[in-house]
mmCIF file of C-alpha atoms in Angstrom:
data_model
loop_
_atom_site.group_PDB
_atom_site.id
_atom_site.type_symbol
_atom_site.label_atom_id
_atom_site.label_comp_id
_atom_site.label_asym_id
_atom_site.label_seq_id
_atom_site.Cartn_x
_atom_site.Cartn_y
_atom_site.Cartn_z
ATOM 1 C CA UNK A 1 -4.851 13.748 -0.995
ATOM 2 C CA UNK A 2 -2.971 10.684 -0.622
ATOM 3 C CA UNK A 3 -4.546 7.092 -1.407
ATOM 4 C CA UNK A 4 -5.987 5.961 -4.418
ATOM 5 C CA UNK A 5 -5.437 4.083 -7.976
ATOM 6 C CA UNK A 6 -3.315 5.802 -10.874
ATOM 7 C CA UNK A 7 -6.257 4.662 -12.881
ATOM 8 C CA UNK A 8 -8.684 5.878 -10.246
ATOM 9 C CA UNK A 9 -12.414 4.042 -9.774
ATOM 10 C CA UNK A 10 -15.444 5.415 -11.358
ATOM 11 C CA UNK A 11 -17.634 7.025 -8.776
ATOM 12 C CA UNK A 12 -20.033 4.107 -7.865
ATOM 13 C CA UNK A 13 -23.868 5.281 -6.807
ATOM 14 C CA UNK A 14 -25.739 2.833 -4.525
ATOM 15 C CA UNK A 15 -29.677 2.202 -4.838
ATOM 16 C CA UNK A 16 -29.401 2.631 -1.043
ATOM 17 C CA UNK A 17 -28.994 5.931 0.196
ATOM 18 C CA UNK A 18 -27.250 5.728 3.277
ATOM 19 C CA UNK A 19 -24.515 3.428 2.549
ATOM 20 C CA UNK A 20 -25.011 5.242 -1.171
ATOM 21 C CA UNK A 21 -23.527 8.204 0.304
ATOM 22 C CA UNK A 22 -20.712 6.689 1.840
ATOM 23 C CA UNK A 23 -19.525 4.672 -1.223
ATOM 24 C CA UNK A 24 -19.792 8.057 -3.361
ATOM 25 C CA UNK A 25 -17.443 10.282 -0.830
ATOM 26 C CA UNK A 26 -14.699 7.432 -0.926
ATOM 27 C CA UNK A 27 -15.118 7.310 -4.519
ATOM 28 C CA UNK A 28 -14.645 11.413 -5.115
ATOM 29 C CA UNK A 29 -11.467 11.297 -3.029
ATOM 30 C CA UNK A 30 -9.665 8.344 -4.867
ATOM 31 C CA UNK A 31 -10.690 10.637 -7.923
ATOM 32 C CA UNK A 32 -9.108 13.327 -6.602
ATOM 33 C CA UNK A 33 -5.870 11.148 -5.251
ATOM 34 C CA UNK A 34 -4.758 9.705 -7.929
ATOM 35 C CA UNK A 35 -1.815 6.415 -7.752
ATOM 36 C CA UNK A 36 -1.506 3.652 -5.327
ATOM 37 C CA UNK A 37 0.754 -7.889 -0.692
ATOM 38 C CA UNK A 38 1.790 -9.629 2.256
ATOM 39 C CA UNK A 39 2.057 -8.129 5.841
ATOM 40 C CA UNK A 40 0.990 -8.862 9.922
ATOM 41 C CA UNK A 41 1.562 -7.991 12.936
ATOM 42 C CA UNK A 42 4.983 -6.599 14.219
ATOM 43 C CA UNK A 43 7.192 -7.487 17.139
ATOM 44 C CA UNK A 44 9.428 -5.864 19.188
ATOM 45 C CA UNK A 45 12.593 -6.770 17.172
ATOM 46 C CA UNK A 46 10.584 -5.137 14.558
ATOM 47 C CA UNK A 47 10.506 -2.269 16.689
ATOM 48 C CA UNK A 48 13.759 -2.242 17.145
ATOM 49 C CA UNK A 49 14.836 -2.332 13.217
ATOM 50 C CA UNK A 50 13.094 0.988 12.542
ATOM 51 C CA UNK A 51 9.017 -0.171 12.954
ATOM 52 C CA UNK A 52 6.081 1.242 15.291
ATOM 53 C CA UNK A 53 4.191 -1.781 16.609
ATOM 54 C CA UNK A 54 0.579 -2.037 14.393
ATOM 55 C CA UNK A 55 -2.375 -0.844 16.744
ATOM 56 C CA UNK A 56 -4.612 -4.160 16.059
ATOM 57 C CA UNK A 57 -8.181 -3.249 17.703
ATOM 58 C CA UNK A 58 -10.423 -6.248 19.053
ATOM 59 C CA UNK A 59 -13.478 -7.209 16.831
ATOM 60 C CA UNK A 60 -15.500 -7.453 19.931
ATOM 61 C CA UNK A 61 -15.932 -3.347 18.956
ATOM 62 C CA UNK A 62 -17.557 -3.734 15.904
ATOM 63 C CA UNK A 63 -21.283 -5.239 15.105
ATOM 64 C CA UNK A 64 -21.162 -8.726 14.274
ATOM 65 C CA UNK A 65 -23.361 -9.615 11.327
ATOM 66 C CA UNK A 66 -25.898 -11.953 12.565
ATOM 67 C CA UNK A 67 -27.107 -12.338 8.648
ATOM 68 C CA UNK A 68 -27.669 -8.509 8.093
ATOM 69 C CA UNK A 69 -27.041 -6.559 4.612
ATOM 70 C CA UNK A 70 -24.090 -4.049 4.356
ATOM 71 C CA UNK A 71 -27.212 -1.667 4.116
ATOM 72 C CA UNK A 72 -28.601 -2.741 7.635
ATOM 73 C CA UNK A 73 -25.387 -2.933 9.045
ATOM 74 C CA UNK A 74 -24.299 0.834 7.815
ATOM 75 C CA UNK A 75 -27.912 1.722 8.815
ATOM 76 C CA UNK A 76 -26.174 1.623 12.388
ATOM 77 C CA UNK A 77 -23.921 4.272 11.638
ATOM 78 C CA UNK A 78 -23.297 7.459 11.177
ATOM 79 C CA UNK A 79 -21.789 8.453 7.473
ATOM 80 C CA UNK A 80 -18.521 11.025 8.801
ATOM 81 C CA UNK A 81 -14.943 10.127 7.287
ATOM 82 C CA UNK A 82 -14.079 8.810 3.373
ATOM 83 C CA UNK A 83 -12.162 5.701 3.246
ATOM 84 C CA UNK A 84 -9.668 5.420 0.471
ATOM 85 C CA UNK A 85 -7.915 2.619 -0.867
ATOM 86 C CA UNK A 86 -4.242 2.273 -1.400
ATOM 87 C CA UNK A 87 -4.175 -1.069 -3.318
ATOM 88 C CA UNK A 88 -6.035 -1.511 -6.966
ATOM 89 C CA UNK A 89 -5.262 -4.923 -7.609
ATOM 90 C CA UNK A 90 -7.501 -7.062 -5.541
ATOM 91 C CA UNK A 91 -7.504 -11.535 -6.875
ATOM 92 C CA UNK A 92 -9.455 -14.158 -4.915
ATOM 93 C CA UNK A 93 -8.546 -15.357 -1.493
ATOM 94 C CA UNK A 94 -7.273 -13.460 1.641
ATOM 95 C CA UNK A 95 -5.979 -10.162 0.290
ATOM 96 C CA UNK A 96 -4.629 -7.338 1.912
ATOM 97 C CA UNK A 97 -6.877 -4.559 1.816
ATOM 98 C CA UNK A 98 -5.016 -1.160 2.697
ATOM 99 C CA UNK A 99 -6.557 2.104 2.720
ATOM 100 C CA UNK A 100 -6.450 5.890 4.402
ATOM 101 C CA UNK A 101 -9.435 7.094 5.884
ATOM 102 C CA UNK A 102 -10.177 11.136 5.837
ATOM 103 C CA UNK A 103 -12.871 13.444 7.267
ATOM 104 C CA UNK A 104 -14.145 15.676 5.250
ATOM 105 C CA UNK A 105 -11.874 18.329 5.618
ATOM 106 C CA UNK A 106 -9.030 16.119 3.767
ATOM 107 C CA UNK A 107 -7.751 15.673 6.839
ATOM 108 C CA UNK A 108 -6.071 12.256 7.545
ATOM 109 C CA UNK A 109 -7.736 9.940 10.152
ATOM 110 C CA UNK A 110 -4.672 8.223 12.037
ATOM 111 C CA UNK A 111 -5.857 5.896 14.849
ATOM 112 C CA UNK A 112 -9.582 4.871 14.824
ATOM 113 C CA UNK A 113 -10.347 1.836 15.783
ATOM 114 C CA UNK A 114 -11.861 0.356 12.591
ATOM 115 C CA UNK A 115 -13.324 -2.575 10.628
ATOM 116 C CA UNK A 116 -14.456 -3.577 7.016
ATOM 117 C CA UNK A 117 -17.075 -5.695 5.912
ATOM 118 C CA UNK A 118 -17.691 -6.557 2.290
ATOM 119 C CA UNK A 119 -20.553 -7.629 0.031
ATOM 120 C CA UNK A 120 -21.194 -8.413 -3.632
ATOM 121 C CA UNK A 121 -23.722 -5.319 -2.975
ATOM 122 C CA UNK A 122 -25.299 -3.409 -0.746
ATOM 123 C CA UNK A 123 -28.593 -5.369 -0.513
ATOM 124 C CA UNK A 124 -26.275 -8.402 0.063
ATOM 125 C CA UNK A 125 -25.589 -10.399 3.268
ATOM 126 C CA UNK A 126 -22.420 -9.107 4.143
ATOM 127 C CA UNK A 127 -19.551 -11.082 5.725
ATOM 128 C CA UNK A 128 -17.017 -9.737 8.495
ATOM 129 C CA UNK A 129 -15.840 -7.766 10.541
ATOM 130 C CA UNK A 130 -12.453 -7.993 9.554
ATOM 131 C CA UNK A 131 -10.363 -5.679 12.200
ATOM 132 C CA UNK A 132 -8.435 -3.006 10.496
ATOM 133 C CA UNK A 133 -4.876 -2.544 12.074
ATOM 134 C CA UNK A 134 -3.081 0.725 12.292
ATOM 135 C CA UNK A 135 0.002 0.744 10.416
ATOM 136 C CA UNK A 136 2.646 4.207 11.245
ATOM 137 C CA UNK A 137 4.552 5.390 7.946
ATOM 138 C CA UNK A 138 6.576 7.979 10.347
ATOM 139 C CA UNK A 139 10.047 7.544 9.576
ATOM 140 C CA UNK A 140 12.758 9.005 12.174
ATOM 141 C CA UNK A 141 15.207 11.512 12.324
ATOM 142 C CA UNK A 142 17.420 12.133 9.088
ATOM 143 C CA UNK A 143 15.512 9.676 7.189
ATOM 144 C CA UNK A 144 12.944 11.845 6.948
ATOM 145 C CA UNK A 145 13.048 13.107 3.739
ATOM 146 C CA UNK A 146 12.728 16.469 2.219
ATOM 147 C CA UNK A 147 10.560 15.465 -0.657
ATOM 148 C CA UNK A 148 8.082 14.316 2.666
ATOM 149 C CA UNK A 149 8.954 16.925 5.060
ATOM 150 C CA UNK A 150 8.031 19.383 2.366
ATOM 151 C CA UNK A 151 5.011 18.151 1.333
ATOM 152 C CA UNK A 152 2.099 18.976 3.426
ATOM 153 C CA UNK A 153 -0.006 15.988 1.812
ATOM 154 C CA UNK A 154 2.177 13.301 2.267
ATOM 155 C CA UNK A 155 1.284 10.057 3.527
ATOM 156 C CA UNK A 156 1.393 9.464 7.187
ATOM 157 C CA UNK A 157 -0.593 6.274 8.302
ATOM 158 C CA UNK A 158 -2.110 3.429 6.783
ATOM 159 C CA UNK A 159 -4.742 0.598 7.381
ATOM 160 C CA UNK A 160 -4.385 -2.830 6.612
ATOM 161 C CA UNK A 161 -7.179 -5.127 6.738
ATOM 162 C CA UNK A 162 -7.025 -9.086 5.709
ATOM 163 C CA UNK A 163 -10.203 -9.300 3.671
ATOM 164 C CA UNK A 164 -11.368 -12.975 1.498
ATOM 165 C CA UNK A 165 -12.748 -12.222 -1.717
ATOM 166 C CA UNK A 166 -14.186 -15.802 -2.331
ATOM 167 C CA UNK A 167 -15.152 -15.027 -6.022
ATOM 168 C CA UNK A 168 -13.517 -12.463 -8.953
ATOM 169 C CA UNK A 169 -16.438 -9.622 -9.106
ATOM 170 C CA UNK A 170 -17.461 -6.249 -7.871
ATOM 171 C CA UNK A 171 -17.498 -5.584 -4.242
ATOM 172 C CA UNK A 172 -18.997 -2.879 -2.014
ATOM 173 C CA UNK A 173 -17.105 -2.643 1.362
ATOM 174 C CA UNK A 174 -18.391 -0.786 4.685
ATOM 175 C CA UNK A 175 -15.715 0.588 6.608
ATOM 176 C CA UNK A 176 -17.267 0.871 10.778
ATOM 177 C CA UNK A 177 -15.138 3.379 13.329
ATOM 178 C CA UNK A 178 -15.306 4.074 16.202
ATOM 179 C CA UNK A 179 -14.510 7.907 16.218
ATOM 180 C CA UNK A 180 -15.663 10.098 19.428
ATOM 181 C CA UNK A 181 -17.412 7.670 20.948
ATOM 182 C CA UNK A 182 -19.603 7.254 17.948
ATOM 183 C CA UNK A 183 -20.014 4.370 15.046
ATOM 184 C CA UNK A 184 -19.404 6.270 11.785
ATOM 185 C CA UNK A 185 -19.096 4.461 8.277
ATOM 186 C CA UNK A 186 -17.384 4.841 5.314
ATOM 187 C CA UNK A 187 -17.733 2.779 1.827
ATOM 188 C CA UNK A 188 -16.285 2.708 -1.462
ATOM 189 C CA UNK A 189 -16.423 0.107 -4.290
ATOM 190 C CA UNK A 190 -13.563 -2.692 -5.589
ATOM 191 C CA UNK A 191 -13.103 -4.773 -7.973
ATOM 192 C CA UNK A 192 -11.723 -8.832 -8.197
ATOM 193 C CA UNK A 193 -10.178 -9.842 -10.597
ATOM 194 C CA UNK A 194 -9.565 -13.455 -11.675
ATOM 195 C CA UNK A 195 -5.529 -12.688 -12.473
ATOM 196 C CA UNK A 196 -2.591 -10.536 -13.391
ATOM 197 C CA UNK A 197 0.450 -10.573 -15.038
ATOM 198 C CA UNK A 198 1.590 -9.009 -12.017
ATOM 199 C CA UNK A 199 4.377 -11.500 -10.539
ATOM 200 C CA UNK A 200 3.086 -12.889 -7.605
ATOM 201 C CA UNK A 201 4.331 -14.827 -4.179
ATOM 202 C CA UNK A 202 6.139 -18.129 -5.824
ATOM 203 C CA UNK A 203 6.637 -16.966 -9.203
ATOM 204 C CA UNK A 204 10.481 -16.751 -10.993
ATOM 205 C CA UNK A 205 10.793 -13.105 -10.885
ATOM 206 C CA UNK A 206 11.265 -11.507 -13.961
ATOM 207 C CA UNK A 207 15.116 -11.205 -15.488
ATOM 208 C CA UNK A 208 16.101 -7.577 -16.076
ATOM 209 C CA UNK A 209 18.774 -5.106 -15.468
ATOM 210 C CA UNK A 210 18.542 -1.802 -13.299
ATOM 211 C CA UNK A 211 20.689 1.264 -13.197
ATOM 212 C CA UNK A 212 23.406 1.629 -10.357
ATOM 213 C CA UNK A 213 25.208 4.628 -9.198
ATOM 214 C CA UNK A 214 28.263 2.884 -11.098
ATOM 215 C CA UNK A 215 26.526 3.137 -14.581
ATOM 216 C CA UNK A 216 25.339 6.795 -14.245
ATOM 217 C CA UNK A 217 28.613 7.989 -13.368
ATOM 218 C CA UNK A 218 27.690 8.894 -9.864
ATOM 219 C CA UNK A 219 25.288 10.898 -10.978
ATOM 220 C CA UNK A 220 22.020 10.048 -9.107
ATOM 221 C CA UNK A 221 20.043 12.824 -10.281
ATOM 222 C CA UNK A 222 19.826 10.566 -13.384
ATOM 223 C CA UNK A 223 17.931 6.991 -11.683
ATOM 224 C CA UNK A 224 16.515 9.110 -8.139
ATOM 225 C CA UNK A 225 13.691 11.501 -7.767
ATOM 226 C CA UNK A 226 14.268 11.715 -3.720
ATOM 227 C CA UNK A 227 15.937 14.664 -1.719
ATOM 228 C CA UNK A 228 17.989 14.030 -0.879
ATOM 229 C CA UNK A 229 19.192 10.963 -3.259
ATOM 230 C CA UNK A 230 19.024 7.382 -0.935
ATOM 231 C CA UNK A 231 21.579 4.857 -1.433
ATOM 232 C CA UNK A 232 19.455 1.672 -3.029
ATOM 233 C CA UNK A 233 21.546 2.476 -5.891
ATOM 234 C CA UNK A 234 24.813 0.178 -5.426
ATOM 235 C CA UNK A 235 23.891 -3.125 -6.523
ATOM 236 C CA UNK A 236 22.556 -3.949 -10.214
ATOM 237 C CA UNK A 237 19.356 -6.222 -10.569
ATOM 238 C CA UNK A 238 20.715 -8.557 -12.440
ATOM 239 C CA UNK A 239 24.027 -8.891 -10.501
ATOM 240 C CA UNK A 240 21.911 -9.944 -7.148
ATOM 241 C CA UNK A 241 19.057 -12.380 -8.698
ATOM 242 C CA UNK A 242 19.147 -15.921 -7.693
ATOM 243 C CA UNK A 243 21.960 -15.435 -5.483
ATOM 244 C CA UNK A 244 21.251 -13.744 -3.029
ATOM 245 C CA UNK A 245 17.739 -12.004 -0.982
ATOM 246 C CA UNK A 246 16.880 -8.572 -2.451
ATOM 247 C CA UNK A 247 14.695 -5.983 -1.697
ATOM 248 C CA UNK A 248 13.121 -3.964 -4.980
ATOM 249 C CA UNK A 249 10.777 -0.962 -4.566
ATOM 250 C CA UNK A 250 9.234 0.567 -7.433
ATOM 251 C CA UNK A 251 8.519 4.476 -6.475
ATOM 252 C CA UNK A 252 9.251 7.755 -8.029
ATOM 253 C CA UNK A 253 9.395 10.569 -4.882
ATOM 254 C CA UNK A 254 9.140 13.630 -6.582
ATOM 255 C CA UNK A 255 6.782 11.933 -9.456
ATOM 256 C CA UNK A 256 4.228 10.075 -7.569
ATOM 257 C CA UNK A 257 0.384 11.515 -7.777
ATOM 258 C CA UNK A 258 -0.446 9.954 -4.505
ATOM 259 C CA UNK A 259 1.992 11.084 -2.441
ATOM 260 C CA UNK A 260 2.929 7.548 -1.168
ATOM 261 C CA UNK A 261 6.063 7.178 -3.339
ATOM 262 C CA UNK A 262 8.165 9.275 -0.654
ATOM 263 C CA UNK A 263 7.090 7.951 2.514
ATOM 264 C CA UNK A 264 7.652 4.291 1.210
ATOM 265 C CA UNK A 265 11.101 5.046 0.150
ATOM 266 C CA UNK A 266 11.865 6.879 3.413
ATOM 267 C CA UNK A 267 10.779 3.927 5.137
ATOM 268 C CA UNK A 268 13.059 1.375 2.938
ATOM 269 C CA UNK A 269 15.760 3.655 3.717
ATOM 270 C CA UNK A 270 15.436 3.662 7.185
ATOM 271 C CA UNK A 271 14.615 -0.371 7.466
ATOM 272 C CA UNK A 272 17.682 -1.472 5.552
ATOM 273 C CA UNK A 273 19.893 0.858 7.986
ATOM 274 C CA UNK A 274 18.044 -0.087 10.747
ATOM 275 C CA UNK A 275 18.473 -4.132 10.060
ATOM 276 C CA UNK A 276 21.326 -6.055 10.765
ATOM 277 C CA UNK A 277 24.103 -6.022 8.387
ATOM 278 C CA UNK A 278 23.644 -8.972 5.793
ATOM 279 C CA UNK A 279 24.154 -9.690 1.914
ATOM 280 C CA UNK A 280 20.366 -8.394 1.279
ATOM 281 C CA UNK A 281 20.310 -6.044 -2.186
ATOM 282 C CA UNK A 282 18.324 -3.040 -1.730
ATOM 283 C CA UNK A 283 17.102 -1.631 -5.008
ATOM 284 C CA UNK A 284 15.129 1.659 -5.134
ATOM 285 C CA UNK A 285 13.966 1.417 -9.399
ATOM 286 C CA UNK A 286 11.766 4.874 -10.301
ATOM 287 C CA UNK A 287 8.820 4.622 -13.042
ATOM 288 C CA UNK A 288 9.842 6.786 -15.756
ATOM 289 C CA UNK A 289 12.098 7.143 -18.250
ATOM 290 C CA UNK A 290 14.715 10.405 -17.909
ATOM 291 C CA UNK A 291 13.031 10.670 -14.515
ATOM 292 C CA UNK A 292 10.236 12.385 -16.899
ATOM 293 C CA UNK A 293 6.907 11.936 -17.064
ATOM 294 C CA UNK A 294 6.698 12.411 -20.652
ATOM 295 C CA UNK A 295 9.218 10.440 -21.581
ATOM 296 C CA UNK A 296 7.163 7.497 -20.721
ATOM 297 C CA UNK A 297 7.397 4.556 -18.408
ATOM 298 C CA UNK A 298 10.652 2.437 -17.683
ATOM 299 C CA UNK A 299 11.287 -1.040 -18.772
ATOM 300 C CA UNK A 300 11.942 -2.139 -15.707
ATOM 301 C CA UNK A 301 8.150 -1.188 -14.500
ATOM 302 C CA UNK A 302 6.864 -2.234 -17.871
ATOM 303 C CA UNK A 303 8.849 -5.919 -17.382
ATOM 304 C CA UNK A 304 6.987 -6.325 -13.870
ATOM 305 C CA UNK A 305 3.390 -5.586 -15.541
ATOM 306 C CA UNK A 306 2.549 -3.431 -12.681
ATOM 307 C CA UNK A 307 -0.989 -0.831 -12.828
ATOM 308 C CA UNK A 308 -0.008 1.262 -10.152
ATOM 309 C CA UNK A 309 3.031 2.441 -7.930
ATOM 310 C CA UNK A 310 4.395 2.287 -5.744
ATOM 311 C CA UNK A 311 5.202 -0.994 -5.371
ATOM 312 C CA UNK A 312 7.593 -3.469 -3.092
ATOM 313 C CA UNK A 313 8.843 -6.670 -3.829
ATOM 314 C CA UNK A 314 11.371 -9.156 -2.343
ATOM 315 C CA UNK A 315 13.330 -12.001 -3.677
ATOM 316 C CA UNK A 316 14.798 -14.983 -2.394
ATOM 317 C CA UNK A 317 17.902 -16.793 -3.372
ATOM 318 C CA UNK A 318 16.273 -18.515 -5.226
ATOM 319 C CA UNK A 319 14.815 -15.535 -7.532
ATOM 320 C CA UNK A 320 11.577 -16.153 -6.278
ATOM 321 C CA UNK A 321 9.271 -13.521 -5.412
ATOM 322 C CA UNK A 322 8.981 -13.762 -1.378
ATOM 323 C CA UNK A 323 6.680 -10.758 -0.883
ATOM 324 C CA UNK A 324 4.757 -8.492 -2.492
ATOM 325 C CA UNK A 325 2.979 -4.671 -1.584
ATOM 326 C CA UNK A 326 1.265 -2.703 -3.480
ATOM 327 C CA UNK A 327 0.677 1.126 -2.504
ATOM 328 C CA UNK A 328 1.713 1.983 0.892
ATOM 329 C CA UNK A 329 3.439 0.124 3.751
ATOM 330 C CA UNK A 330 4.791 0.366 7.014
ATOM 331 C CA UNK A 331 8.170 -0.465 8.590
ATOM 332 C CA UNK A 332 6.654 -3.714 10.088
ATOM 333 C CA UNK A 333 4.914 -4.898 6.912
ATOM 334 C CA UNK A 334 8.735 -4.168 4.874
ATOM 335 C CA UNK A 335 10.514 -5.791 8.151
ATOM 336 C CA UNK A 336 8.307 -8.941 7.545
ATOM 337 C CA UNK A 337 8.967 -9.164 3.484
ATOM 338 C CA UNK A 338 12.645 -9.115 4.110
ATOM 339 C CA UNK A 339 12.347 -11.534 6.484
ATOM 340 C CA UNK A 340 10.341 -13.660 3.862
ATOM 341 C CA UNK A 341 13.490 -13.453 0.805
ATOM 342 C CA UNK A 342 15.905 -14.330 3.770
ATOM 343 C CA UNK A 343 14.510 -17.505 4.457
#
């Protein structure tokens, strides 16, 4: 399985049995996952710098409201596939909502047309539909890993939606798809919280060092659980901040519960050759110390305050935080945060 939390949600049990069921099934797969933002639309020049346009369905699809609970509004649909989130850190205002969506086979759901609606419960007028857009995390030719290629649970799409949490709080959201010609739903549970220490879009991003292929000797095998090793190795942290845009992705390939960690990299990899030559740093830090999981986490995670990984940032010249991601991402979403630290 691929999306979830590290510190995955306790299985939530609605009053209301239909929707009840569908919050329940989301909640035993993010169990059974395990670890995990800005983003939009794409372009063609995105397209052409290693990104698959985002398949953005119309909302005309998808039952509008008209006052109706999440309960009446799932009563309209048929409970099928198990939507998973990729993000655990959810604050007030227009946050991006990612998730995978399964049947229950496991199977990954790749190009439903979709939509969420949320409530403070299920008994609660909802709000929405907010569309869901389709995001690819295919990567081409060699930069297909073999960490990925090998794994047979590895991520492969992604949905994004733009939801507004008005208030800090619990949350139930309905998921609606239309999946062989039928309305099928699929819920799950989040939680708002009022802040983080996590930095966030504005903020001085924090001062710290990171390992290069220079200080390891040129051995990679030291700072890089891919296979093979990529090259966001070259250029130290601290060398690049407040002088010039950078790129930083926490991940740890081989490491990563969710099997996210891979496909993100892969994609980084691929962007950053696929983008025009320019004095952006690319910086690819893993989570743990020795590369082992006992060993604990790194400082450079621990300096960032971050709950989950993977995780993307960029950084203007400035050394503010541009962007931010957590969990999974496509080539478009990355293509726009680099565009953000470049401006």
């Amino acid at each position: 399985m691929v999306f979830g939390a590290c510190r995955g949600p306790t299985a939530y049990v609605s009053p209301f049995m239909r929707l009840g069921r569908l919050v329940v099934l989301a909640a035993l797969v993010a169990v059974l996952a395990s670890c995990g933002g800005s983003g939009g639309g794409s372009s063609s020049s995105e397209t052409d710098m290693g990104g698959t346009p985002a398949k953005v369905p119309s909302v005309t699809q998808f039952p509008k409201v008209r006052g109706r609970t999440l309960e009446q509004l799932a009563a309209n649909a048929s409970p099928g596939p198990v939507l998973a989130p990729s993000v655990s850190l959810l604050t007030p205002g227009k946050a991006r909502f990612g998730f995978g969506l399964f049947d229950r086979s496991r199977k990954q759901i790749t190009d439903a047309p979709g939509a969420v609606y949320i409530a403070k419960t299920p008994g609660s007028k909802a709000s929405g539909p907010y569309v869901a857009r389709w995001e690819s995390l295919d990567v081409k030719g060699h930069y297909l890993s073999k960490t990925v290629a090998t794994d047979p649970d590895a991520a492969k799409t992604l949905y994004v939606s733009d939801v507004p949490f008005k208030k800090p709080g619990k949350y139930t959201v309905l998921g609606l798809f239309r999946l062989d010609n039928r309305l099928v739903g699929a819920g799950t549970q989040v939680k708002v919280v009022k802040g983080s220490n996590v930095p966030k879009v504005g903020d001085p991003a924090p001062k710290m060092d990171t390992p290069t292929k220079a200080s390891v000797g040129g051995d990679l095998s030291k700072i890089d659980t891919r296979d093979p090793h990529d090259d966001m190795h070259d250029v130290s942290y601290k060398d690049a901040l407040g002088k010039r845009p950078m790129v930083l992705v926490f991940a740890t390939p081989a490491l990563c519960q969710s099997r996210v960690c891979g496909p993100v990299v892969d994609i980084a990899e691929q962007v950053k050759h696929a983008r025009p030559k320019d004095d952006t740093a690319w910086i690819h830090q893993e989570i743990y110390k020795n590369n082992q999981v006992k060993d604990g986490y790194t400082s450079q995670f621990l300096r960032y305050h971050l709950p989950t990984e993977p995780w993307l940032f960029t950084i203007n010249r400035k050394g503010k935080i541009a962007a931010e991601i957590e969990g999974a991402y496509s080539a478009d979403e990355l293509n726009k945060a680099v565009e953000a630290a470049q401006k």
